[in-house]
Short mmCIF file of C-alpha atoms in Angstrom, two decimals:
data_model
loop_
_atom_site.label_atom_id
_atom_site.label_comp_id
_atom_site.label_asym_id
_atom_site.label_seq_id
_atom_site.Cartn_x
_atom_site.Cartn_y
_atom_site.Cartn_z
CA MET A 232 -0.73 14.16 17.74
CA PRO A 233 1.99 11.58 17.93
CA LYS A 234 4.11 12.18 14.86
CA ASN A 235 6.04 8.50 14.36
CA LYS A 236 4.09 6.96 10.68
CA THR A 237 4.06 4.18 12.88
CA GLU A 238 2.16 5.10 15.96
CA TRP A 239 -0.40 6.98 13.00
CA LEU A 240 -1.67 3.19 12.02
CA ARG A 241 -1.51 2.08 15.58
CA ALA A 242 -3.65 4.35 16.64
CA GLU A 243 -6.45 4.50 14.07
CA LEU A 244 -5.45 1.10 14.59
CA ASP A 245 -7.21 0.57 17.99
CA LYS A 246 -10.31 2.20 17.38
CA LEU A 247 -11.21 -0.83 15.37
CA GLY A 248 -10.67 -2.73 18.37
CA LEU A 249 -6.70 -4.22 16.31
CA GLU A 250 -3.83 -4.29 18.65
CA LEU A 251 -0.91 -3.66 16.01
CA LEU A 252 2.37 -6.37 17.01
CA ASP A 253 4.70 -5.08 14.50
CA ILE A 254 6.02 -4.47 10.52
CA TYR A 255 7.93 -6.47 8.83
CA GLY A 256 9.41 -4.23 5.63
CA PHE A 257 10.36 -5.91 2.37
CA LYS A 258 11.84 -3.92 -0.23
CA ASP A 259 8.23 -3.61 -2.01
CA VAL A 260 5.51 -4.44 0.54
CA ASP A 261 5.70 -3.94 4.54
CA HIS A 262 3.56 -7.16 6.38
CA ILE A 263 1.89 -5.90 8.79
CA ARG A 264 1.62 -8.56 11.33
CA VAL A 265 -2.43 -6.91 13.96
CA LYS A 266 -3.63 -8.79 17.11
CA ASP A 267 -7.61 -8.84 17.40
CA LYS A 268 -8.52 -7.14 20.65
CA LEU A 269 -11.26 -8.78 20.81
CA THR A 270 -11.13 -12.55 19.81
CA GLY A 271 -7.84 -12.60 20.34
CA LYS A 272 -6.91 -13.95 16.25
CA VAL A 273 -3.42 -12.35 15.29
CA SER A 274 -3.65 -12.21 11.09
CA LEU A 275 -1.13 -11.38 8.95
CA TYR A 276 -0.92 -8.96 6.86
CA GLU A 277 0.90 -7.71 3.73
CA SER A 278 1.17 -4.09 2.57
CA LYS A 279 2.34 -2.90 -0.85
CA ARG A 280 2.17 0.48 0.53
CA LYS A 281 5.22 1.18 2.30
CA ILE A 282 4.65 3.19 6.06
CA ALA A 283 7.38 4.70 5.69
CA THR A 284 5.37 6.23 2.80
CA LEU A 285 2.30 7.75 4.77
CA ALA A 286 1.83 11.52 4.39
CA SER A 287 -1.10 11.99 6.97
CA VAL A 288 -3.58 10.78 9.58
CA GLU A 289 -5.49 10.17 7.32
CA GLU A 290 -3.13 7.76 5.08
CA ALA A 291 -2.46 6.32 7.88
CA ARG A 292 -6.45 5.38 9.00
CA ALA A 293 -7.29 4.03 5.28
CA LEU A 294 -4.54 1.90 6.08
CA ALA A 295 -5.55 0.87 9.17
CA GLN A 296 -9.54 -0.05 6.95
CA GLU A 297 -7.74 -1.85 4.58
CA ILE A 298 -6.14 -3.45 7.64
CA ALA A 299 -9.39 -4.24 9.19
CA LYS A 300 -11.14 -5.09 5.97
CA SER A 301 -9.24 -7.79 5.01
CA ILE A 302 -9.89 -9.33 8.50
CA HIS A 303 -12.58 -8.85 9.24
CA GLY A 304 -13.62 -10.12 5.85
CA LYS A 305 -16.00 -7.18 6.06
#
């Protein structure tokens, strides 16, 4: 099990068919760039929650699902 919070998010996004490209951290938000593996479309997601504040894999899973929902519109 990866201990790095970014790796938690990367693994959870991978399960949803998304590839984590990079994370840009700002004071209040993180911008997360992801690529849809099926379509190749690159999207930018603005997370109000900082990646550094993730405390568990479950929280990373919830954030990954938020990102997928935002990108796929489901």
